[in-house]
Short mmCIF file of C-alpha atoms in Angstrom, two decimals:
data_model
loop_
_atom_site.label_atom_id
_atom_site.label_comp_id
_atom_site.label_asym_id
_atom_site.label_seq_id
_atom_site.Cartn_x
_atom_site.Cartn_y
_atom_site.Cartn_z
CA UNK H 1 16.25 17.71 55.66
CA UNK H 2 18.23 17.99 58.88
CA UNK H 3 14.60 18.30 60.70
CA UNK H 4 13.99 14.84 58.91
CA UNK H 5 17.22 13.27 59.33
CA UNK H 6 16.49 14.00 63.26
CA UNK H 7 13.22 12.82 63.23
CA UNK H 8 14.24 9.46 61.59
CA UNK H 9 17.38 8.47 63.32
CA UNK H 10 16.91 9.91 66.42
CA UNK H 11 17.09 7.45 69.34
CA UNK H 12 16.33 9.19 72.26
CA UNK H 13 13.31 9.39 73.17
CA UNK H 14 12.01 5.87 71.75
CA UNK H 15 13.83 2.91 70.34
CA UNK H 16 14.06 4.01 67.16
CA UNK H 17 13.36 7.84 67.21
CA UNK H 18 10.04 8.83 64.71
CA UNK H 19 10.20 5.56 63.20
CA UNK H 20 8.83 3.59 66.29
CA UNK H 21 5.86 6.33 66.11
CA UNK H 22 4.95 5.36 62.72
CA UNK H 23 5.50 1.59 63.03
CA UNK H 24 3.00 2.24 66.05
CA UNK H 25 0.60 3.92 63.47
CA UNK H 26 0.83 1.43 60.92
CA UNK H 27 0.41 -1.29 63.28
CA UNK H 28 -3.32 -0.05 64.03
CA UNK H 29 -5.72 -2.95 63.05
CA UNK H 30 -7.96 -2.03 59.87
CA UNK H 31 -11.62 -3.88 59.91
CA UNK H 32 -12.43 -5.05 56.67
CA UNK H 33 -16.31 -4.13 57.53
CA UNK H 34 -18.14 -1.39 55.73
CA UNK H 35 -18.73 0.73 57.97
CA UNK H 36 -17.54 4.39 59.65
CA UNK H 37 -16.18 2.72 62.46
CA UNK H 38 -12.71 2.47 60.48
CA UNK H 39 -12.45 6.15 59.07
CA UNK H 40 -10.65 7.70 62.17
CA UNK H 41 -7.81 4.80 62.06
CA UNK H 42 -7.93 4.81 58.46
CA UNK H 43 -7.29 8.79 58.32
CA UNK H 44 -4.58 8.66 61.04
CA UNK H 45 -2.73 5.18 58.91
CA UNK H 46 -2.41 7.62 55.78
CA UNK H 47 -1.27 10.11 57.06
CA UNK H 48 1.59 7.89 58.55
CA UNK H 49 2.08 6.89 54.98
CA UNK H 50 2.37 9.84 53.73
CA UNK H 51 4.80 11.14 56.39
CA UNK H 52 6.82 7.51 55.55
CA UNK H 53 6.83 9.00 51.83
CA UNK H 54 8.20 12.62 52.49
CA UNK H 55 10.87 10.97 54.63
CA UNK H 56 12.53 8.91 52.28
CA UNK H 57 11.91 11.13 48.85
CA UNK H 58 11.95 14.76 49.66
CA UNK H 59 15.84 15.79 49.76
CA UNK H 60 16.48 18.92 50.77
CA UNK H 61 19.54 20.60 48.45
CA UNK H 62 20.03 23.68 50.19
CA UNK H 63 23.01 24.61 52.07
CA UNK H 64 22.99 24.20 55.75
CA UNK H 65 22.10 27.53 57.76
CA UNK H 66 22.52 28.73 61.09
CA UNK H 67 18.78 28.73 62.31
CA UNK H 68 19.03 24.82 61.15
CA UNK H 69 17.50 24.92 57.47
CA UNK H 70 18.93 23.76 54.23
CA UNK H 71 20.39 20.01 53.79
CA UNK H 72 22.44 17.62 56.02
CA UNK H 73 26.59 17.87 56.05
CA UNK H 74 28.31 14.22 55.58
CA UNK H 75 31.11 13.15 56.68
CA UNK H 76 33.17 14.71 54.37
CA UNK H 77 31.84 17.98 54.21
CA UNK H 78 29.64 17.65 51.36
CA UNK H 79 26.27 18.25 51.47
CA UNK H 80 24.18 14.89 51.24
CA UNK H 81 20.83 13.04 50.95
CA UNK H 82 19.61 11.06 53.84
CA UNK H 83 16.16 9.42 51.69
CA UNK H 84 18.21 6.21 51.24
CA UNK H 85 19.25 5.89 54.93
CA UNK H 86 16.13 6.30 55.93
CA UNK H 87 14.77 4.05 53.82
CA UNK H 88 16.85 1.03 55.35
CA UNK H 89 15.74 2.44 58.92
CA UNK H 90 12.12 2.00 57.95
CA UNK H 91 12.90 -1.19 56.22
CA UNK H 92 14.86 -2.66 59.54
CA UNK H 93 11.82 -1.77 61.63
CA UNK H 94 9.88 -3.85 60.10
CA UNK H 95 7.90 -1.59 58.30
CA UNK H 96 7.01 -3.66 55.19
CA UNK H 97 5.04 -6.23 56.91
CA UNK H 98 2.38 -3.39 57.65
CA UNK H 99 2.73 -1.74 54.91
CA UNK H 100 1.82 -4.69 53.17
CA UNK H 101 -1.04 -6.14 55.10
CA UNK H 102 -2.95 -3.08 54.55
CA UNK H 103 -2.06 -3.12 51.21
CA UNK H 104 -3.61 -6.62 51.07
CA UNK H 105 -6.65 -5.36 52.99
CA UNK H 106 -7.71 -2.47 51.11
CA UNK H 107 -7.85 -3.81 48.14
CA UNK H 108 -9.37 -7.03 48.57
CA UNK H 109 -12.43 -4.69 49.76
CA UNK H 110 -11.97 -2.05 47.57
CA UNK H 111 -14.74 -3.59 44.93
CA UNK H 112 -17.36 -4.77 47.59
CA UNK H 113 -16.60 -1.57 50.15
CA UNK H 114 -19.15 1.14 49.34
CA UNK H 115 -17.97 4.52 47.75
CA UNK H 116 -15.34 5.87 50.48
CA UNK H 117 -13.06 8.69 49.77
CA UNK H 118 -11.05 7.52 52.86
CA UNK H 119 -10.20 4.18 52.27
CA UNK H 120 -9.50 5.26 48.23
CA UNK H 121 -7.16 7.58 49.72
CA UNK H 122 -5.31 5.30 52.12
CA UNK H 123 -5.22 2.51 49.00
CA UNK H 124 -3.04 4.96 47.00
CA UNK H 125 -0.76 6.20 50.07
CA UNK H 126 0.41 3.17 51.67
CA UNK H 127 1.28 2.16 47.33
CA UNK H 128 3.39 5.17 47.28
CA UNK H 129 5.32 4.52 50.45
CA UNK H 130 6.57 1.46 49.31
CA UNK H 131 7.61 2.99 46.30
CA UNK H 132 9.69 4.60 47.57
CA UNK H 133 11.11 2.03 50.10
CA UNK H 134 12.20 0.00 47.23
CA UNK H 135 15.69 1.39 46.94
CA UNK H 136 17.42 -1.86 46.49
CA UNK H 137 16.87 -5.35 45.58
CA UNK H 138 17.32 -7.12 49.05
CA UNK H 139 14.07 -4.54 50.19
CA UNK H 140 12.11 -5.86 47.06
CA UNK H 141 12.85 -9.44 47.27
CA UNK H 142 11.64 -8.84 50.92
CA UNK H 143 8.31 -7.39 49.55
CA UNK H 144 7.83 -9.88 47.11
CA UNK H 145 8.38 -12.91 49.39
CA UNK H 146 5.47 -10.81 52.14
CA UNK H 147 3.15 -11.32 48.71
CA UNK H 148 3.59 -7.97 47.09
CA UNK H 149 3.04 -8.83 43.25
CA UNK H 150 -0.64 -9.97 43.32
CA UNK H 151 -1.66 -6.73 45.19
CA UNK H 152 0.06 -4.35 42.63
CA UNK H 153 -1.27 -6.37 39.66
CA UNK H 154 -4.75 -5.78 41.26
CA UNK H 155 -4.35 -2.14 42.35
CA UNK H 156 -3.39 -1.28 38.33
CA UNK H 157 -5.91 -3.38 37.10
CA UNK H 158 -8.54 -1.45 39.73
CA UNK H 159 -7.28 1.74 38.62
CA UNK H 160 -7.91 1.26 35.15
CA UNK H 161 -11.52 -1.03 35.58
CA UNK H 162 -13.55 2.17 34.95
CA UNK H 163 -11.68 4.39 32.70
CA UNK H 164 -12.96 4.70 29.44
CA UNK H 165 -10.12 4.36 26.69
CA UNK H 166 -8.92 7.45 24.75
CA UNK H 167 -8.52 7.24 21.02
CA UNK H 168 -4.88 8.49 19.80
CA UNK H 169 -4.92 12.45 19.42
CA UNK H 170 -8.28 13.17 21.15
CA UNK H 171 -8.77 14.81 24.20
CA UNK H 172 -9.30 12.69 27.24
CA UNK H 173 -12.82 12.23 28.15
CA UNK H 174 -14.42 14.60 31.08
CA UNK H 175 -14.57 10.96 32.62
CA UNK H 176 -11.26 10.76 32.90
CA UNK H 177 -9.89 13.55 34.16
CA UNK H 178 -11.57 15.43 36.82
CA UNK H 179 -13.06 14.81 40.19
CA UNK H 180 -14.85 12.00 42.08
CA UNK H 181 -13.93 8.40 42.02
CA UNK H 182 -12.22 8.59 38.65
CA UNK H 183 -9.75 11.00 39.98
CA UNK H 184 -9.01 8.53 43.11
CA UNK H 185 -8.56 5.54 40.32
CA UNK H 186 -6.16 8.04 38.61
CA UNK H 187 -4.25 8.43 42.07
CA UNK H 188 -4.03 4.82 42.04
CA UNK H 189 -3.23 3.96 38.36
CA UNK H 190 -0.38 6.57 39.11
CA UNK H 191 0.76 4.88 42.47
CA UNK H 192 0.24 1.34 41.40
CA UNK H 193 2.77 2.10 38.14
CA UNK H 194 5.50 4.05 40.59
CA UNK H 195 5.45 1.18 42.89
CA UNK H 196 5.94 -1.26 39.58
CA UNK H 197 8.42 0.94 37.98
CA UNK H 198 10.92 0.42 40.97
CA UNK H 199 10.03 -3.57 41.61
CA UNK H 200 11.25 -3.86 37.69
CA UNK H 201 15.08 -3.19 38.79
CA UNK H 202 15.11 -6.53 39.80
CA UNK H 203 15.43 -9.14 36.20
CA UNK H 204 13.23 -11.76 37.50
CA UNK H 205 10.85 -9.71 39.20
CA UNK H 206 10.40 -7.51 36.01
CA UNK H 207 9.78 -10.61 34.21
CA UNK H 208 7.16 -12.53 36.18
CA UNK H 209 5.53 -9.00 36.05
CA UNK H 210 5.58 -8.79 32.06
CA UNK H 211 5.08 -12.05 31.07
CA UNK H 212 2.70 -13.82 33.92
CA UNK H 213 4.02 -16.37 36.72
CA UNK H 214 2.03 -19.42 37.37
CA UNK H 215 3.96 -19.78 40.50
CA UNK H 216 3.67 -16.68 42.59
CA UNK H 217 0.19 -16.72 40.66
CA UNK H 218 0.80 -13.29 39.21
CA UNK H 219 -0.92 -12.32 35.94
CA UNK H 220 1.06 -10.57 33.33
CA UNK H 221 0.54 -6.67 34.18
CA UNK H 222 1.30 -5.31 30.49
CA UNK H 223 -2.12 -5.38 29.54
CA UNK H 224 -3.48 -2.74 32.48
CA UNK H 225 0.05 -1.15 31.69
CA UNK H 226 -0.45 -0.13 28.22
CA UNK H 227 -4.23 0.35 29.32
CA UNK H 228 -3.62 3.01 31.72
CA UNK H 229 -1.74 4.49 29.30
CA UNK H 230 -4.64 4.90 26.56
CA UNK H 231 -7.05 5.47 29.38
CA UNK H 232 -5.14 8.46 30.96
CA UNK H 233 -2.78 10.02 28.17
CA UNK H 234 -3.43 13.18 29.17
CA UNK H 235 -2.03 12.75 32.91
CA UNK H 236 1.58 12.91 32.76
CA UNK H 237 2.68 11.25 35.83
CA UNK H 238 0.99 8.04 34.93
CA UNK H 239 2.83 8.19 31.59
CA UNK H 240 5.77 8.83 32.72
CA UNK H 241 5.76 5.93 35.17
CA UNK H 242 4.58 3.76 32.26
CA UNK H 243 7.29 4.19 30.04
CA UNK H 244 9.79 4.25 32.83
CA UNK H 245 8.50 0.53 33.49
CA UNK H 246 8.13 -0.34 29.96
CA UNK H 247 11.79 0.82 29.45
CA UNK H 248 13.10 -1.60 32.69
CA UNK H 249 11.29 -4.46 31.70
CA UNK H 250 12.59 -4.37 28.37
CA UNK H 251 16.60 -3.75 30.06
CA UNK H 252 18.39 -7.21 29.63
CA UNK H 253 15.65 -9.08 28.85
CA UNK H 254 14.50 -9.93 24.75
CA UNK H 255 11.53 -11.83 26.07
CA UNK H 256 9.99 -8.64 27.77
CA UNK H 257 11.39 -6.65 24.59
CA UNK H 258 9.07 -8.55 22.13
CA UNK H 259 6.00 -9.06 24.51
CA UNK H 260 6.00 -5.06 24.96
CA UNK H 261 6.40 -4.82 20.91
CA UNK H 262 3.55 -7.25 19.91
CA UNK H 263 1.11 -5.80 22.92
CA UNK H 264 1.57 -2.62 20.82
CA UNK H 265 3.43 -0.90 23.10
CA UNK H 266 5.29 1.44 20.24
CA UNK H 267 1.98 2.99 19.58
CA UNK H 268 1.22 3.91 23.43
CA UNK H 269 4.78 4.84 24.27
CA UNK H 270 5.02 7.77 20.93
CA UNK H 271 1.60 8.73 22.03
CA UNK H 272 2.63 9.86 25.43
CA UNK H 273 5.98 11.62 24.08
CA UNK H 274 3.78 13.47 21.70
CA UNK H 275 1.10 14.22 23.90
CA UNK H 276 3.31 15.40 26.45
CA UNK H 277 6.02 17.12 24.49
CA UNK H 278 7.01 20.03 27.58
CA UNK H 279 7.81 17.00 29.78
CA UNK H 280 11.08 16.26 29.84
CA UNK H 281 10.31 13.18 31.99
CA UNK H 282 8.49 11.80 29.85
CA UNK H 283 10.45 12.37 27.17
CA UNK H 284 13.02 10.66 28.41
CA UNK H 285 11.50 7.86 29.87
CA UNK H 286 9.79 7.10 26.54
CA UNK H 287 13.20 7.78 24.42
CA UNK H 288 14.98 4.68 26.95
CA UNK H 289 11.63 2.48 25.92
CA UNK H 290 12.83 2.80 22.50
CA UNK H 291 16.02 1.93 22.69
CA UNK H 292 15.96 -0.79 25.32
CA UNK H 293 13.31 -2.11 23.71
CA UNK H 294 14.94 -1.95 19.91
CA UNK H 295 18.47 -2.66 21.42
CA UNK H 296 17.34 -5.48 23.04
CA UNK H 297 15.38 -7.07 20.26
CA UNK H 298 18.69 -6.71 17.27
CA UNK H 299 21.33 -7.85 19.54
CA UNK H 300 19.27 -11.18 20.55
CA UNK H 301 19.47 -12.06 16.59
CA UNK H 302 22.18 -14.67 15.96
CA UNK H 303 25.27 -12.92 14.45
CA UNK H 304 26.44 -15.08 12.39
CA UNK H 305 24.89 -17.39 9.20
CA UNK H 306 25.50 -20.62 8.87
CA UNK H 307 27.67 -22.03 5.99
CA UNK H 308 24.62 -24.04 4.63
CA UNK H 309 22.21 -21.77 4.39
CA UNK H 310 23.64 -19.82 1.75
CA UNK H 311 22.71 -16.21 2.70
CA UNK H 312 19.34 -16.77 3.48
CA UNK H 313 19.89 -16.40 7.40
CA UNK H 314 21.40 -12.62 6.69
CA UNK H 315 18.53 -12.08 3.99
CA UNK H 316 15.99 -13.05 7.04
CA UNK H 317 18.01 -11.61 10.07
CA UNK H 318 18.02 -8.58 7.85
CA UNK H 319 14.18 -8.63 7.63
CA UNK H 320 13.96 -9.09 11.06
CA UNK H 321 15.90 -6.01 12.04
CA UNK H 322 14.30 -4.27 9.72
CA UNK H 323 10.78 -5.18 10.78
CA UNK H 324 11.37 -4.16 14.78
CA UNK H 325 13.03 -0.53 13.17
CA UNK H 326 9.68 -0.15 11.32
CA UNK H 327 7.32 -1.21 14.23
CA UNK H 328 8.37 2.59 15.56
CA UNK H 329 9.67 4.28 12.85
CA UNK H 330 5.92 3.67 10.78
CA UNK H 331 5.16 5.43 13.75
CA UNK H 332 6.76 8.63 13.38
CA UNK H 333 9.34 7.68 16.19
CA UNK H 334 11.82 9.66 13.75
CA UNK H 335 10.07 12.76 14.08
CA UNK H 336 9.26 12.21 18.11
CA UNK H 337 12.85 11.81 19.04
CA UNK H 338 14.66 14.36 16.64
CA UNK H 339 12.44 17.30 17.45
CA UNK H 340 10.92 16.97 21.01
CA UNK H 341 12.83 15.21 23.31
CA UNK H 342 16.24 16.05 21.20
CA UNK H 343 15.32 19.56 22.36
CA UNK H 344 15.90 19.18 26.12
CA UNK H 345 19.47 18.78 27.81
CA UNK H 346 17.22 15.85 29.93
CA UNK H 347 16.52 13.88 27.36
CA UNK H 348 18.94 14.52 24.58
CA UNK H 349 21.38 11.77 25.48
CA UNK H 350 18.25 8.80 25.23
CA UNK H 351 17.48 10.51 22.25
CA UNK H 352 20.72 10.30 20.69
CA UNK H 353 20.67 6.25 21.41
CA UNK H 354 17.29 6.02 20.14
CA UNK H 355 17.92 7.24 16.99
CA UNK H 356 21.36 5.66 16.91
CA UNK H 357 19.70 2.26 17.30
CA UNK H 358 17.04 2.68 15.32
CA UNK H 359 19.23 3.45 12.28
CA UNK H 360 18.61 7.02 11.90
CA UNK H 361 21.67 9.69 11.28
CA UNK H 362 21.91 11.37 14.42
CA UNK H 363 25.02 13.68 15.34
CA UNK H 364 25.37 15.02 18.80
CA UNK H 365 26.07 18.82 18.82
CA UNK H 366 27.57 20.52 21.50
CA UNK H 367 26.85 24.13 22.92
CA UNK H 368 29.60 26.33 23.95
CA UNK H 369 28.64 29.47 25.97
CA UNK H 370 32.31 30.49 27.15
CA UNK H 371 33.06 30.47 23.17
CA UNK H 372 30.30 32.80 22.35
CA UNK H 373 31.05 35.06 24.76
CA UNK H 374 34.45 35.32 24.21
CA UNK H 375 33.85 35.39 20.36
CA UNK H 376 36.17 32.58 19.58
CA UNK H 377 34.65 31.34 16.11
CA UNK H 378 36.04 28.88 13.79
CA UNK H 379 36.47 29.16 9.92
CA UNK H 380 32.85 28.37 9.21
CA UNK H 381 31.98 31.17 11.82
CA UNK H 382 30.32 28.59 14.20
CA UNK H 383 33.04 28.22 16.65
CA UNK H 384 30.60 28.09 19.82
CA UNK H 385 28.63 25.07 18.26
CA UNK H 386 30.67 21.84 17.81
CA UNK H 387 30.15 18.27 16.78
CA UNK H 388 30.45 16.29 19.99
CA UNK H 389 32.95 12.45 19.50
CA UNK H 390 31.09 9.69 20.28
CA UNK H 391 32.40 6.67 22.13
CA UNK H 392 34.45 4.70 19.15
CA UNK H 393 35.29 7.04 17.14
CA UNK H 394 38.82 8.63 15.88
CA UNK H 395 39.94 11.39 17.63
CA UNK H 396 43.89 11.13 16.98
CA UNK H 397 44.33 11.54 13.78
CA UNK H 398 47.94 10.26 14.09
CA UNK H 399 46.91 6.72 15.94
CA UNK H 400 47.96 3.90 14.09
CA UNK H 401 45.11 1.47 14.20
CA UNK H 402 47.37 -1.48 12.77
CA UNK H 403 50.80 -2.69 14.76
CA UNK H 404 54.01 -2.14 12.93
CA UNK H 405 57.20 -3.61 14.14
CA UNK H 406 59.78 -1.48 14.99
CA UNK H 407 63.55 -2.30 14.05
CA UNK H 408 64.88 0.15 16.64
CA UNK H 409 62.70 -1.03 19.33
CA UNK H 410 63.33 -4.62 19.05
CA UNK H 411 67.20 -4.09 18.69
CA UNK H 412 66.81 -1.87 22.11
CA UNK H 413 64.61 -4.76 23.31
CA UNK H 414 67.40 -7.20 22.24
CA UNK H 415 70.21 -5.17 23.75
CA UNK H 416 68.50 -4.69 27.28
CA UNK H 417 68.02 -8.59 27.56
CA UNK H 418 71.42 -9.45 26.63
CA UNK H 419 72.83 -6.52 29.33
CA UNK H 420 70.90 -7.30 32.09
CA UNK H 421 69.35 -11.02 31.38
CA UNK H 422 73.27 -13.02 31.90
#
């Protein structure tokens, strides 16, 4: 890390240290010709990218050493991450405006461009560098003002043109999962949905990408979303990235919540949990799915009937709730969240919500080593295992949840105003 930190930020020799170097790189013109003529530059541009990437996502956690190894000291001592910083230092050098045009130009050509492992390469690298320069929503309204949304709608739907679909508990085809140009599409199904999952922190963004916009002329990406994930369930990355961006388009918004449930998104998202049940990042990102997407659905029903209707708008907002809990618990969501991602101290917490929304009985339990060791046991004999209070609930079991008055108080309240109010 401190090697990158110096290599990013240091001014010395050039303007801006490293960063000028790779601007330089990425500034390199790309012909959109079909021909060899381009592989050198095209090599040498993703490369840069992938340099760009390891800068601002690889953090380095160890602790500082003498010979220079381990992570970066901040200001206060403690040790820190520099990814974000450099981000903003790639972002202020204009980086995006390159990043982007090649972007636009490997793509467009990607169709019509004959079978080239070096262009399919660079069309997944320069994706995944600006994934990870997306670190805040000033960077992504920059990219999507420099045209960014049509060219990640395209990339996903490229990836998954070719893929043949896999039915629900079978084996992905050889197709699908090996070498050759399916394997680059993979690369850039995966890339394409990283680069998606971070533009959905921003509301409107997240939405134009879900539901279509007419105006930036972006088509809604859901379909090649939920596509990818039938076409590759057996490649975790790509699922995890899916339900990651499944589970922020759904945050906040109740549209995005019901397009995902009637595009059958339930179905995909329990697939890829079950599929991948030793992944606790997947596990997790599909647990927040659920419950954004069922939180988000019951709290947009009105609260409250109206005098006239006489019950009927409780007897239907009743059916309604009950009809988004069944759309994943038909499913075997139940079963998904209680005994694979409940299992892992990643995922336990989305879990917990899941079920909690979904109207399940869920308890959180808690795990106490120091207990066990010390062989401090309760009554029951379970003394290193206890039930874990949840926000809301009682834990005094003295509190008074209604006021009373007190006579003493308000005569000592009375007393102090007539002493020191004259």
């Amino acid at each position: 890390l401190s090697n990158m930190t110096s290599f990013s930020q240091n001014g010395k020799a050039t303007k801006r240290g490293g960063v000028a170097v790779l601007v330089s790189c990425l500034s390199l013109e790309i012909s959109s010709d079909d021909d060899s003529s381009n592989n050198g530059t095209i090599r040498l541009i993703t490369e840069a990218c992938a340099l760009l990437a390891s800068l601002c996502r690889y953090d380095d956690f160890r602790q500082p050493s003498a010979s220079g190894g381990g992570g970066a000291m901040g200001a206060t001592g403690v040790n820190t991450s520099s990814a974000h910083d450099h981000a903003m230092e790639f972002h202020r050098a204009g980086t995006l405006v390159h990043l982007i045009k090649i972007a636009k130009i490997v793509l467009s050509n990607l169709e019509t461009w004959e079978r080239n492992l070096e262009k399919e390469h660079l069309s997944a690298a320069v994706l995944t560098a600006l994934r990870v320069l997306a670190v805040n929503d000033e960077i992504i309204q920059t990219m999507v003002a420099l045209g960014l949304l049509p060219v990640v709608a395209k990339a996903l739907q490229l990836g998954v043109a070719d893929a043949t679909p896999t039915l629900e508990g079978a084996e992905s085809p050889t197709k699908n999962r090996g070498t050759g140009k399916n394997s680059e599409r993979q690369r850039l199904t995966a890339a394409s949905l990283g680069l998606l999952r971070n533009l959905c922190g921003n509301d409107e963004i997240k939405t134009n990408l879900c539901l279509g916009s007419s105006d930036s002329k972006t088509p809604s990406v859901l379909p090649y979303l939920l596509g990818a994930m039938q076409s590759y369930l057996s490649t975790a990355p790509i699922q995890e990235h899916a339900c990651g961006t499944l589970a922020a388009m759904a945050l906040r918004r109740p549209a995005n919540a019901r397009a995902i449930l009637d595009a059958d998104g339930p179905k995909w998202v329990l697939c890829a949990m079950r599929r991948h049940e030793r992944n606790v990042n997947v596990q997790r990102q599909g647990a927040l799915a659920i419950r954004n997407i069922v939180s988000r659905l019951l709290r947009d029903l009105p609260e409250d009937a109206t005098e006239d209707s006489g019950g009927a708008s409780d007897a239907n907002q009743d059916n309604e709730r009950g009809t988004i809990r069944d759309a994943f618990l038909e499913l075997g969501a139940e079963t998904v969240l209680r005994n694979i991602a409940g299992r892992y101290q990643g995922s336990v917490d989305e879990a917990y919500a899941a079920l909690r929304d979904l109207g399940c009985s869920v308890t959180m339990v808690k795990f106490s080593a120091d207990n066990l060791e010390k062989g401090q046991t309760k009554k029951n004999g379970i003394g290193s295992v206890g039930r874990t209070m949840m926000f809301g609930e009682k834990h005094n079991s003295n509190f008074r949840p209604v006021y009373e008055e007190s006579v003493g108080l308000t005569e000592g309240v009375d007393k102090a105003v007539s002493q020191f109010g004259a």
